[in-house]
C-alpha cells in the first residue's frame, strides 16, 4: 500500500479518475461506516458510480426492519452474500461494515476486483488505538486516505456529516487520480480478475483456463485409496506366485 501526500490539483481529478478506472468498482473500508457511505455518495455523484446502501440492501434481503434483528453470524453471512453479488458489478462503490464480513479472508476473494481505499479520519484529541482490524485495513488497502478532523468556528459546515464527507472526497479524488496514474495497469488487471470469476488468485492471476483451486491440490489419492491400492497389489502378487507354482 502506498500513501500519497495531499494533492493541490482538484480541477479535472474526477474526469481523470473516470478515465483511469475503466468502469472498475471501488470499495471504501474503515471504522466509520456512516462516513464511508456519505463519502461514497459524494464521490459517486462526481464520477457517475453508484454508491451501494449496504444497510438498506441487507435488511431487504432478510426482510427485517433493522440489522439489529439479526444475530452477528447472520449479519456477517448476509453481508458476505451481498459483497459476493457485487463482485461482477462495474461502476459501483461498496462500503463494507466495520468488524463485519471484511474480517473473513474468504470475502476478500470478492473484493479484490475493486480498488480498495481505506478512509481514516485523524483526530488528535481522540487518537485511535492500534487494533487487528485497523491493521487489516492498513495491510490490504491499496490506497489510504487519511484526513484530519476539521474543527473551529471558521469551518463552515465542516462538523456535519455532509461537510466531513465533502472534505474527504476533495482529498480522495486527487489522491486516487495520482495513484491510478502511477499504476496504469492496475484497473485492467482488476477487470481481468473479475472476468475470470474472482477466483482468489489476486494479485498473481493464473491463466484464464487455469484454476487456482486445482493448482493448490497436492494431487494425493483420496483417503483410504492408498490402502485399497496396496491390498489390490498384494492380491495380484499372491495370485502371480500361485500361478508360478502350478
CSV table of C-alpha atoms in Angstrom, one decimal, residues 28-43 51 55 93-98 117-123 128 145-150 157-170 172:
chain,number,residue,atom,x,y,z
A,28,UNK,CA,-14.2,2.1,0.8
A,29,UNK,CA,-13.2,0.4,4.1
A,30,UNK,CA,-12.7,1.9,7.5
A,31,UNK,CA,-14.0,2.1,11.0
A,32,UNK,CA,-16.7,4.7,10.3
A,33,UNK,CA,-19.3,3.2,8.0
A,34,UNK,CA,-21.6,6.2,8.2
A,35,UNK,CA,-18.8,8.5,6.9
A,36,UNK,CA,-17.7,6.0,4.3
A,37,UNK,CA,-21.2,5.8,2.8
A,38,UNK,CA,-21.5,9.6,2.9
A,39,UNK,CA,-18.2,9.8,1.0
A,40,UNK,CA,-19.4,7.2,-1.4
A,41,UNK,CA,-22.4,9.3,-2.3
A,42,UNK,CA,-20.3,12.4,-2.9
A,43,UNK,CA,-17.7,10.5,-4.9
A,51,UNK,CA,-23.0,4.0,-4.0
A,55,UNK,CA,-27.6,-1.5,5.2
A,93,UNK,CA,-19.0,1.8,-4.6
A,94,UNK,CA,-19.2,-0.7,-1.8
A,95,UNK,CA,-18.8,0.3,1.9
A,96,UNK,CA,-18.4,-2.8,4.0
A,97,UNK,CA,-19.4,-2.7,7.7
A,98,UNK,CA,-16.6,-2.3,10.2
A,117,UNK,CA,-9.5,2.6,-0.4
A,118,UNK,CA,-9.1,3.0,3.3
A,119,UNK,CA,-10.7,6.2,4.6
A,120,UNK,CA,-9.4,7.2,8.0
A,121,UNK,CA,-10.2,10.4,9.9
A,122,UNK,CA,-7.4,11.6,12.2
A,123,UNK,CA,-8.5,13.4,15.4
A,128,UNK,CA,-7.5,5.7,17.7
A,145,UNK,CA,-6.8,8.5,2.5
A,146,UNK,CA,-6.2,9.9,6.0
A,147,UNK,CA,-7.8,13.3,6.7
A,148,UNK,CA,-7.6,15.5,9.8
A,149,UNK,CA,-10.9,16.3,11.5
A,150,UNK,CA,-11.7,19.9,10.8
A,157,UNK,CA,-20.4,23.0,7.7
A,158,UNK,CA,-17.3,21.0,8.5
A,159,UNK,CA,-18.8,19.4,11.6
A,160,UNK,CA,-21.8,17.9,9.7
A,161,UNK,CA,-21.6,14.5,8.1
A,162,UNK,CA,-22.1,16.0,4.7
A,163,UNK,CA,-19.3,18.6,5.3
A,164,UNK,CA,-16.9,15.9,6.5
A,165,UNK,CA,-17.8,13.7,3.5
A,166,UNK,CA,-17.1,16.5,1.1
A,167,UNK,CA,-13.8,17.2,2.7
A,168,UNK,CA,-12.8,13.6,2.4
A,169,UNK,CA,-13.9,13.4,-1.2
A,170,UNK,CA,-11.9,16.6,-2.0
A,172,UNK,CA,-9.6,11.3,-2.0
